[in-house]
Amino acid sequence: MSQRSKSFIQGAFILGSAALISKLLGAIYRIPYQNITGDIGLYVYNQVYPLYTILLFLSTSGFPKAISKMIAEKTVLGDEEGAFRIFRIASTVLFMTGFFFFFILYAGAPYLAKWSGDENLTLPFRSISYALLIVPFLASIRGFFQGNQNMLPTAISQIAEQVVRVLTILILSYWFIAHGYSAYYAGAGAVFGAFTGALASAAVLFTYLYRFRRQKGNPPARLIMRKKEPAFQVMKEIMKYSIPISLASLLVPLLQLVDSFTVKNLLDLRGFPELTSMNLKGVYDRGMPLVQFAAFLAAPLTIALLPAISEAAAKGRRRQIARQTDLALRVTLLFSLPASIGLMVIAEPVNIFIYMDNKGSDALAILAFTTLFSTLNMTTAGILQGIGLMMLPARNLFVGIVVKLFLNLTLIPLWDIRGAAFSTVIAYGIATFLNLRQILKFTDFRPNYKLYITRPLLSVLMMALSAWTAGVLSGRILLLFHLPERLYNGGIVLFSILSALFVYSYMLLKIGAIRASELEMVPKLNRFVPLFKKWNLFRE
């Protein structure tokens, strides 16, 4: 195995581990937060957060990938001076864009609240805007380290940011509710966690940057470039890469923004009382944290994938592009498919265990399928961007958003929040299908249908059957202990997941959906390969 392949796998593993911890925290905090503030508090949070996420993605998400790509190209050529200059220019641009979006969100908060159908959202909108003063600038530091194939600063800073954010959310929301304030104040305190989390992330990243500069002999102070590119030209190149990537990264927040501006308003038009519409929107919002947690792997895969595929594309190595594309898509599929089917099977006990009742379990079961399409969409977008087709994922995203808006307007009046869930699945599916079609058109990648369809489907069907059976049997056994309803359903969830993990892992190995040579490329898991071979679990 080449050093580049090892670097790709290790980088994905580091970022994947950090993303798993972050997503785990991001999923867990919503449980006590919803228990503290109720569905209204969840409604407030999710009405505000998607718009902030969109502004954040526009000003940051494409920059780490674009900066890492440009710095990786400079580093390969041995031009450390040029790499650091890109970093300095990008930092300036990101600080300016962050301040601009802060002003837009803070000043426009009353109008945004009115368009959302709830003028009480003005305070939460303003509370979250302060994070935009810090977070965009941090993207340049993350991009700098990723371009140097060092994923650790990004990973550690993400964990620190999420830990502090979650603590802020829980402490402030509890304090406001305990002191008699409304769910709107609790929501404002919760979204302020984006600012405190950013401060924690900044502390981590600046520490790593200080150490890097000392190890390199403080290069920015003494570097003299033989031939400096004009700053405007560097900014133009950064924008050329970052804007399409940012647009392609907006799938989740843009779809959520469509829901923010349509679900409650359409429920009002259907005839629900306003308080009922708010509660239904909060119930619908229960599903997205679980979907996002299940989809944790795709984001770090695209971050690690883009520099590797960009380098292969620059050198014309089409076979290497095809191999890395195959690896990324198969890993994504093998994680996202069982996550979707598993969540669908145990949607009701998961809902009761986490949120204390079964409201919206049918909508949650529908939303579960977005895990499959959202993760594949993120990975396929990273592949297309890596081979230089920067605008295609953004175009395909736009198609999905238009479909989502149209289906929301059509289905919510008929099926309430179930219609919104169904439209989300279809929108993700269309964007993913368009990305896959372009990958087949512009690369030498050709999927092995046994490895992509037949064997994974057989494995996941056996997994679903085992999860359902374990849920039924454990439910009957747990009834004998007369447990509280929440704890009872938690037991069902636990036994169902354990059964599903065992059966799915066994089936993947036994029918050849994953091979020994592939498992050996995954850090930590490769230590089990000799044991699996001894047990004759692999089918080569």
Coordinates of C-alpha atoms in Angstrom, one line a residue:
M1 CA 0.0 0.0 0.0
S2 CA 1.3 3.4 -1.0
Q3 CA 2.2 6.2 1.5
R4 CA -0.5 8.3 0.0
S5 CA -3.2 5.6 0.6
K6 CA -2.0 5.3 4.2
S7 CA -2.1 9.1 4.6
F8 CA -5.6 9.2 3.2
I9 CA -6.9 6.4 5.5
Q10 CA -5.2 7.8 8.6
G11 CA -6.4 11.3 7.9
A12 CA -10.0 10.1 7.4
F13 CA -9.7 8.0 10.6
I14 CA -8.5 11.0 12.7
L15 CA -11.1 13.3 11.4
G16 CA -13.7 10.6 11.5
S17 CA -13.0 9.9 15.2
A18 CA -13.3 13.6 16.0
A19 CA -16.5 13.9 14.0
L20 CA -17.9 10.8 15.8
I21 CA -17.2 12.4 19.2
S22 CA -18.6 15.8 18.0
K23 CA -21.7 14.2 16.5
L24 CA -22.2 12.0 19.6
L25 CA -22.1 15.2 21.7
G26 CA -24.3 16.9 19.2
A27 CA -26.9 14.2 19.4
I28 CA -26.8 13.7 23.1
Y29 CA -27.2 17.3 24.2
R30 CA -30.5 17.6 22.4
I31 CA -31.9 15.0 24.7
P32 CA -31.6 17.0 28.0
Y33 CA -32.1 20.2 26.0
Q34 CA -35.5 19.0 24.8
N35 CA -36.3 17.6 28.2
I36 CA -35.5 21.0 29.8
T37 CA -37.3 23.2 27.2
G38 CA -39.8 20.9 25.6
D39 CA -40.6 20.7 21.9
I40 CA -41.1 24.5 21.8
G41 CA -37.4 25.0 22.9
L42 CA -36.3 22.6 20.1
Y43 CA -38.5 24.5 17.7
V44 CA -36.8 27.8 18.7
Y45 CA -33.3 26.3 18.3
N46 CA -34.0 24.7 14.9
Q47 CA -35.7 27.8 13.5
V48 CA -32.6 29.9 14.1
Y49 CA -29.6 27.5 13.7
P50 CA -30.0 26.6 10.0
L51 CA -29.7 30.2 8.8
Y52 CA -26.6 30.7 10.9
T53 CA -25.2 27.5 9.5
I54 CA -25.8 28.7 6.0
L55 CA -24.0 32.0 6.6
L56 CA -21.2 30.0 8.4
F57 CA -20.8 27.6 5.5
L58 CA -20.8 30.4 3.0
S59 CA -18.0 32.1 4.9
T60 CA -16.0 29.0 6.0
S61 CA -16.9 25.5 4.7
G62 CA -15.2 25.8 1.3
F63 CA -12.1 27.7 2.6
P64 CA -10.5 24.8 4.6
K65 CA -10.8 22.5 1.6
A66 CA -9.7 25.2 -0.9
I67 CA -6.8 26.3 1.3
S68 CA -5.7 22.8 2.0
K69 CA -5.7 22.1 -1.8
M70 CA -3.7 25.1 -2.7
I71 CA -1.2 24.6 0.2
A72 CA -0.8 20.9 -0.7
E73 CA 0.1 21.9 -4.2
K74 CA 2.7 24.5 -3.0
T75 CA 4.1 22.0 -0.4
V76 CA 4.6 19.3 -3.1
L77 CA 6.7 21.8 -5.1
G78 CA 8.7 22.7 -1.9
D79 CA 7.3 26.3 -1.8
E80 CA 6.7 26.8 1.9
E81 CA 6.9 30.5 1.5
G82 CA 4.0 30.5 -1.0
A83 CA 2.0 28.1 1.3
F84 CA 2.2 30.4 4.2
R85 CA 1.4 33.5 2.1
I86 CA -1.8 31.8 1.0
F87 CA -2.6 31.2 4.7
R88 CA -2.1 34.9 5.6
I89 CA -4.2 36.2 2.7
A90 CA -7.0 33.6 3.4
S91 CA -7.1 34.7 7.1
T92 CA -7.6 38.3 6.1
V93 CA -10.4 37.4 3.7
L94 CA -12.2 35.2 6.2
F95 CA -12.1 37.8 8.9
M96 CA -13.7 40.3 6.6
T97 CA -16.4 37.9 5.4
G98 CA -17.1 36.9 9.0
F99 CA -17.7 40.5 10.1
F100 CA -19.9 41.1 7.0
F101 CA -22.2 38.1 7.8
F102 CA -22.3 39.1 11.5
F103 CA -23.6 42.5 10.6
I104 CA -26.2 41.0 8.1
L105 CA -27.5 38.5 10.7
Y106 CA -27.6 40.9 13.7
A107 CA -29.2 43.8 11.8
G108 CA -31.6 41.6 9.9
A109 CA -32.8 39.6 12.9
P110 CA -36.2 41.3 13.2
Y111 CA -37.0 40.8 9.5
L112 CA -35.8 37.1 9.6
A113 CA -38.0 36.4 12.6
K114 CA -41.0 37.9 10.9
W115 CA -40.4 35.9 7.7
S116 CA -40.1 32.8 9.9
G117 CA -43.6 33.5 11.2
D118 CA -42.5 34.2 14.8
E119 CA -41.3 37.7 15.8
N120 CA -40.1 36.4 19.1
L121 CA -37.1 34.8 17.3
T122 CA -35.3 38.1 17.0
L123 CA -33.3 37.6 20.2
P124 CA -32.1 34.1 19.3
F125 CA -31.1 35.3 15.8
R126 CA -29.0 38.1 17.4
S127 CA -27.5 35.8 20.0
I128 CA -26.1 33.4 17.5
S129 CA -24.6 36.1 15.2
Y130 CA -21.6 36.8 17.5
A131 CA -20.0 33.4 16.5
L132 CA -19.5 34.7 13.0
L133 CA -16.9 37.1 14.3
I134 CA -14.6 34.2 15.2
V135 CA -15.5 31.0 13.4
P136 CA -14.7 32.1 9.8
F137 CA -11.1 33.1 10.7
L138 CA -10.5 29.7 12.3
A139 CA -11.3 28.0 9.0
S140 CA -8.0 29.4 7.5
I141 CA -6.0 27.8 10.3
R142 CA -7.7 24.4 9.8
G143 CA -7.1 24.6 6.1
F144 CA -3.4 25.4 6.6
F145 CA -2.9 22.3 8.7
Q146 CA -4.9 20.0 6.5
G147 CA -2.9 21.2 3.5
N148 CA 0.2 20.0 5.4
Q149 CA -1.5 16.6 5.9
N150 CA -1.9 17.3 9.7
M151 CA -5.5 16.5 10.6
L152 CA -4.9 16.5 14.4
P153 CA -5.4 20.3 15.0
T154 CA -8.7 20.2 13.1
A155 CA -9.8 17.2 15.1
I156 CA -8.9 18.4 18.5
S157 CA -10.3 21.9 17.9
Q158 CA -13.6 20.4 16.7
I159 CA -13.9 18.3 19.9
A160 CA -13.1 21.3 22.1
E161 CA -15.6 23.5 20.3
Q162 CA -18.3 21.0 20.7
V163 CA -17.7 20.2 24.3
V164 CA -17.8 23.9 25.3
R165 CA -20.8 24.6 23.0
V166 CA -22.8 21.7 24.6
L167 CA -21.9 22.8 28.1
T168 CA -23.1 26.4 27.3
I169 CA -26.3 25.1 25.8
L170 CA -27.3 23.0 28.8
I171 CA -26.1 25.4 31.5
L172 CA -27.8 28.5 30.0
S173 CA -31.0 26.8 28.9
Y174 CA -31.4 25.3 32.4
W175 CA -30.7 28.6 34.0
F176 CA -33.2 30.5 32.0
I177 CA -36.0 27.9 32.5
A178 CA -35.2 27.6 36.2
H179 CA -35.5 31.3 36.7
G180 CA -38.9 31.6 34.9
Y181 CA -37.8 32.8 31.5
S182 CA -39.5 31.6 28.3
A183 CA -38.2 29.0 25.9
Y184 CA -37.2 31.8 23.6
Y185 CA -34.6 33.0 26.2
A186 CA -33.5 29.4 26.7
G187 CA -33.1 29.1 22.9
A188 CA -31.1 32.3 22.8
G189 CA -28.8 31.0 25.5
A190 CA -28.4 27.7 23.7
V191 CA -27.4 29.2 20.3
F192 CA -24.9 31.5 22.1
G193 CA -23.0 28.3 22.6
A194 CA -21.7 28.7 19.1
F195 CA -19.7 31.7 20.2
T196 CA -18.3 30.2 23.4
G197 CA -17.4 27.0 21.5
A198 CA -15.6 29.1 18.8
L199 CA -13.5 30.7 21.6
A200 CA -12.4 27.2 22.8
S201 CA -11.6 26.1 19.3
A202 CA -9.5 29.3 18.7
A203 CA -7.5 28.6 21.8
V204 CA -6.6 25.1 20.6
L205 CA -5.8 26.2 17.0
F206 CA -3.6 29.1 18.0
T207 CA -1.7 26.8 20.3
Y208 CA -0.9 24.4 17.5
L209 CA -0.1 27.3 15.2
Y210 CA 2.3 28.8 17.7
R211 CA 4.1 25.4 18.0
F212 CA 4.3 25.0 14.2
R213 CA 5.9 28.4 13.8
R214 CA 8.5 27.7 16.5
Q215 CA 9.4 24.4 14.9
K216 CA 9.8 26.0 11.5
G217 CA 11.9 28.9 12.9
N218 CA 9.1 31.4 12.7
P219 CA 9.1 31.4 8.9
P220 CA 6.7 34.3 8.2
A221 CA 9.1 36.8 9.7
R222 CA 12.0 36.0 7.5
L223 CA 10.7 34.6 4.2
I224 CA 11.4 36.4 1.0
M225 CA 9.7 35.0 -2.0
R226 CA 11.5 35.0 -5.3
K227 CA 8.3 35.6 -7.2
K228 CA 5.2 36.7 -5.3
E229 CA 1.8 36.3 -6.8
P230 CA -0.3 39.4 -6.4
A231 CA -2.6 39.2 -3.4
F232 CA -5.6 39.8 -5.5
Q233 CA -4.6 36.8 -7.7
V234 CA -4.3 34.5 -4.6
M235 CA -7.7 35.7 -3.3
K236 CA -9.2 35.0 -6.7
E237 CA -7.8 31.5 -6.7
I238 CA -9.1 30.9 -3.2
M239 CA -12.6 32.2 -4.1
K240 CA -12.5 30.0 -7.3
Y241 CA -12.2 26.9 -5.2
S242 CA -14.0 27.8 -2.0
I243 CA -17.3 29.3 -3.4
P244 CA -18.4 26.2 -5.3
I245 CA -17.3 23.9 -2.4
S246 CA -19.3 26.1 0.0
L247 CA -22.4 26.0 -2.2
A248 CA -22.0 22.2 -2.4
S249 CA -21.7 21.9 1.4
L250 CA -25.0 23.7 2.0
L251 CA -27.3 20.7 1.4
V252 CA -28.3 20.0 5.0
P253 CA -28.6 23.7 6.2
L254 CA -30.4 24.8 3.1
L255 CA -32.9 22.0 3.3
Q256 CA -33.4 22.8 7.0
L257 CA -33.8 26.5 6.1
V258 CA -36.6 25.5 3.6
D259 CA -38.3 23.7 6.5
S260 CA -37.7 26.8 8.8
F261 CA -39.6 29.1 6.5
T262 CA -42.3 26.6 5.3
V263 CA -43.3 23.9 7.8
K264 CA -44.8 26.1 10.5
N265 CA -46.3 28.5 8.1
L266 CA -47.9 25.7 6.1
L267 CA -49.2 24.0 9.2
D268 CA -50.8 27.3 10.2
L269 CA -52.4 27.6 6.8
R270 CA -53.7 24.0 7.1
G271 CA -55.7 25.2 10.2
F272 CA -53.6 24.1 13.2
P273 CA -53.4 26.6 16.1
E274 CA -50.1 28.4 16.2
L275 CA -48.9 26.7 19.4
T276 CA -49.7 23.3 17.8
S277 CA -47.8 24.2 14.7
M278 CA -44.8 25.2 16.8
N279 CA -45.0 21.9 18.7
L280 CA -45.3 19.9 15.5
K281 CA -42.3 21.6 14.0
G282 CA -40.3 20.8 17.2
V283 CA -41.4 17.2 16.9
Y284 CA -40.2 17.1 13.3
D285 CA -36.9 18.6 14.4
R286 CA -36.3 15.6 16.6
G287 CA -35.3 13.5 13.6
M288 CA -32.4 15.5 12.1
P289 CA -29.9 15.1 15.0
L290 CA -30.2 11.4 14.8
V291 CA -29.8 11.5 11.0
Q292 CA -26.8 13.8 11.3
F293 CA -25.2 11.6 14.0
A294 CA -25.6 8.5 11.8
A295 CA -24.0 10.4 8.9
F296 CA -20.9 11.3 10.8
L297 CA -18.4 9.6 8.5
A298 CA -18.9 11.5 5.2
A299 CA -17.6 14.9 6.2
P300 CA -14.2 13.8 7.3
L301 CA -13.9 11.5 4.3
T302 CA -14.4 14.5 1.9
I303 CA -11.8 16.6 3.8
A304 CA -9.2 13.8 3.6
L305 CA -10.3 12.9 0.1
L306 CA -10.0 16.3 -1.7
P307 CA -6.2 16.8 -1.5
A308 CA -5.5 13.2 -2.4
I309 CA -7.8 13.2 -5.4
S310 CA -6.6 16.7 -6.5
E311 CA -3.0 15.5 -6.5
A312 CA -3.9 12.4 -8.5
A313 CA -5.9 14.5 -11.0
A314 CA -3.0 17.0 -11.4
K315 CA -0.7 14.1 -12.2
G316 CA -3.2 12.5 -14.6
R317 CA -3.4 9.3 -12.5
R318 CA -6.9 8.2 -13.5
R319 CA -6.5 4.7 -12.0
Q320 CA -5.6 6.2 -8.6
I321 CA -8.7 8.4 -8.8
A322 CA -10.8 5.4 -9.5
R323 CA -9.4 3.4 -6.6
Q324 CA -9.8 6.2 -4.1
T325 CA -13.3 6.9 -5.4
D326 CA -14.2 3.2 -5.0
L327 CA -12.7 3.2 -1.4
A328 CA -14.6 6.3 -0.3
L329 CA -17.9 5.3 -1.8
R330 CA -17.8 1.8 -0.4
V331 CA -16.9 2.9 3.1
T332 CA -19.6 5.5 3.0
L333 CA -22.2 3.0 1.8
L334 CA -21.2 0.3 4.3
F335 CA -21.8 2.7 7.2
S336 CA -24.8 4.7 5.9
L337 CA -27.0 1.9 4.6
P338 CA -27.3 0.0 7.9
A339 CA -27.6 3.3 9.8
S340 CA -30.7 4.2 7.7
I341 CA -32.4 0.8 7.9
G342 CA -31.5 0.3 11.5
L343 CA -33.0 3.7 12.6
M344 CA -36.1 3.0 10.6
V345 CA -36.6 -0.4 12.3
I346 CA -36.3 1.0 15.9
A347 CA -37.7 4.5 15.3
E348 CA -40.4 4.3 17.9
P349 CA -38.4 2.9 20.9
V350 CA -35.6 5.4 20.0
N351 CA -38.1 8.3 20.0
I352 CA -39.6 7.3 23.4
F353 CA -36.2 6.6 25.0
I354 CA -34.7 9.9 23.8
Y355 CA -37.7 12.3 23.8
M356 CA -40.0 10.6 26.4
D357 CA -42.9 10.0 24.0
N358 CA -43.6 8.6 20.5
K359 CA -44.8 11.7 18.8
G360 CA -43.6 11.8 15.2
S361 CA -42.2 8.3 15.1
D362 CA -43.6 7.7 11.7
A363 CA -41.9 10.9 10.4
L364 CA -38.6 9.8 12.1
A365 CA -38.8 6.4 10.3
I366 CA -39.1 8.2 7.0
L367 CA -36.3 10.7 7.8
A368 CA -34.0 7.7 8.6
F369 CA -33.4 7.2 4.8
T370 CA -31.8 10.6 4.5
T371 CA -28.8 9.2 6.2
L372 CA -28.0 7.0 3.2
F373 CA -28.4 9.8 0.7
S374 CA -26.9 12.7 2.7
T375 CA -23.6 10.8 3.3
L376 CA -23.3 9.6 -0.3
N377 CA -24.0 13.1 -1.4
M378 CA -21.2 14.6 0.7
T379 CA -18.7 12.0 -0.5
T380 CA -19.7 12.2 -4.2
A381 CA -19.5 16.1 -4.0
G382 CA -15.9 15.7 -2.6
I383 CA -14.9 13.4 -5.4
L384 CA -16.3 15.8 -8.1
Q385 CA -14.5 18.8 -6.5
G386 CA -11.3 16.8 -6.3
I387 CA -11.2 16.2 -10.0
G388 CA -11.9 19.9 -10.7
L389 CA -15.7 19.8 -11.4
M390 CA -16.3 22.4 -8.7
M391 CA -19.7 23.6 -9.8
L392 CA -21.5 20.3 -10.6
P393 CA -22.3 19.5 -6.9
A394 CA -23.6 23.0 -6.4
R395 CA -25.8 22.7 -9.5
N396 CA -27.1 19.3 -8.4
L397 CA -27.7 20.7 -4.9
F398 CA -29.9 23.5 -6.4
V399 CA -32.0 20.9 -8.1
G400 CA -32.6 19.0 -4.9
I401 CA -33.5 22.2 -3.0
V402 CA -36.0 23.2 -5.7
V403 CA -37.6 19.7 -5.4
K404 CA -37.6 20.0 -1.6
L405 CA -39.4 23.3 -1.7
F406 CA -42.0 22.1 -4.3
L407 CA -42.7 18.9 -2.3
N408 CA -43.0 20.8 1.0
L409 CA -45.6 23.1 -0.5
T410 CA -47.5 20.0 -2.0
L411 CA -47.1 17.4 0.8
I412 CA -47.2 19.3 4.1
P413 CA -50.9 20.4 3.6
L414 CA -51.7 16.7 2.9
W415 CA -49.5 14.7 5.3
D416 CA -48.3 17.4 7.8
I417 CA -44.7 16.7 9.1
R418 CA -44.6 13.3 7.4
G419 CA -44.8 15.2 4.1
A420 CA -41.8 17.3 5.1
A421 CA -39.9 14.2 6.0
F422 CA -40.7 12.5 2.7
S423 CA -39.7 15.6 0.7
T424 CA -36.3 15.6 2.5
V425 CA -35.6 12.1 1.5
I426 CA -36.5 12.7 -2.2
A427 CA -34.4 15.9 -2.3
Y428 CA -31.3 14.1 -0.9
G429 CA -31.8 11.2 -3.3
I430 CA -32.0 13.4 -6.4
A431 CA -28.9 15.4 -5.6
T432 CA -27.0 12.1 -4.9
F433 CA -28.1 10.4 -8.1
L434 CA -27.0 13.4 -10.2
N435 CA -23.5 13.4 -8.5
L436 CA -23.1 9.7 -9.1
R437 CA -24.0 10.0 -12.7
Q438 CA -21.3 12.7 -13.2
I439 CA -18.7 10.6 -11.5
L440 CA -19.4 7.7 -13.8
K441 CA -19.2 10.1 -16.8
F442 CA -15.9 11.9 -15.9
T443 CA -13.9 9.1 -14.2
D444 CA -12.8 5.5 -14.8
F445 CA -14.7 4.4 -11.7
R446 CA -17.0 1.5 -12.4
P447 CA -18.9 -0.1 -9.5
N448 CA -18.8 -3.8 -8.8
Y449 CA -22.6 -4.4 -8.3
K450 CA -22.0 -7.4 -6.1
L451 CA -19.9 -5.2 -3.7
Y452 CA -22.2 -2.2 -4.0
I453 CA -25.7 -3.7 -4.1
T454 CA -26.1 -7.4 -3.7
R455 CA -23.9 -8.2 -0.7
P456 CA -24.5 -5.0 1.2
L457 CA -28.3 -5.4 0.8
L458 CA -28.2 -9.0 1.9
S459 CA -26.2 -8.0 4.9
V460 CA -28.4 -5.1 5.9
L461 CA -31.6 -7.2 5.4
M462 CA -30.3 -9.8 7.8
M463 CA -29.3 -7.0 10.2
A464 CA -32.8 -5.5 10.1
L465 CA -34.4 -8.9 10.7
S466 CA -32.1 -9.5 13.7
A467 CA -32.7 -6.0 15.1
W468 CA -36.5 -6.4 14.8
T469 CA -36.4 -9.9 16.4
A470 CA -34.1 -8.7 19.2
G471 CA -36.5 -5.8 19.8
V472 CA -39.6 -8.0 20.1
L473 CA -37.9 -10.6 22.3
S474 CA -36.2 -8.1 24.6
G475 CA -39.4 -6.2 24.9
R476 CA -41.3 -9.3 26.2
I477 CA -38.5 -10.1 28.6
L478 CA -38.2 -6.5 29.9
L479 CA -41.9 -6.4 30.6
L480 CA -41.3 -8.8 33.4
F481 CA -39.2 -6.2 35.3
H482 CA -42.0 -3.5 35.3
L483 CA -39.5 -0.8 34.2
P484 CA -40.4 2.9 33.6
E485 CA -41.5 3.4 29.9
R486 CA -38.4 5.4 29.0
L487 CA -36.0 2.8 30.5
Y488 CA -38.0 0.0 29.0
N489 CA -37.6 1.4 25.5
G490 CA -33.9 2.1 26.1
G491 CA -33.4 -1.6 26.8
I492 CA -35.1 -2.5 23.6
V493 CA -32.9 0.0 21.7
L494 CA -29.7 -1.4 23.3
F495 CA -30.5 -5.0 22.5
S496 CA -31.6 -4.2 19.0
I497 CA -28.4 -2.3 18.2
L498 CA -26.1 -4.9 19.7
S499 CA -27.8 -7.6 17.7
A500 CA -27.7 -5.5 14.5
L501 CA -24.0 -4.8 14.9
F502 CA -23.1 -8.4 15.5
V503 CA -25.1 -9.7 12.5
Y504 CA -24.2 -7.0 10.1
S505 CA -20.4 -7.2 10.9
Y506 CA -20.5 -11.0 10.6
M507 CA -22.4 -10.9 7.2
L508 CA -20.1 -8.3 5.8
L509 CA -17.1 -10.5 6.4
K510 CA -18.7 -13.8 5.6
I511 CA -20.2 -13.0 2.2
G512 CA -17.3 -10.9 1.1
A513 CA -18.8 -7.4 1.2
I514 CA -15.6 -6.3 2.9
R515 CA -12.2 -8.0 2.3
A516 CA -9.2 -8.6 4.5
S517 CA -7.0 -6.4 2.3
E518 CA -9.4 -3.5 2.7
L519 CA -9.8 -3.9 6.5
E520 CA -6.0 -3.9 6.8
M521 CA -6.0 -0.3 5.5
V522 CA -8.2 0.9 8.4
P523 CA -6.2 2.0 11.6
K524 CA -7.2 0.2 14.8
L525 CA -9.5 -2.3 13.1
N526 CA -6.6 -3.9 11.2
R527 CA -5.4 -5.5 14.4
F528 CA -8.5 -7.8 14.2
V529 CA -7.6 -9.1 10.8
P530 CA -5.5 -12.1 12.0
L531 CA -8.2 -13.1 14.4
F532 CA -10.9 -12.9 11.7
K533 CA -8.7 -15.0 9.4
K534 CA -8.2 -17.6 12.2
W535 CA -12.0 -17.8 12.6
N536 CA -12.3 -18.1 8.8
L537 CA -14.7 -15.2 8.5
F538 CA -13.3 -13.7 5.3
R539 CA -14.5 -14.7 1.9
E540 CA -11.7 -13.8 -0.6

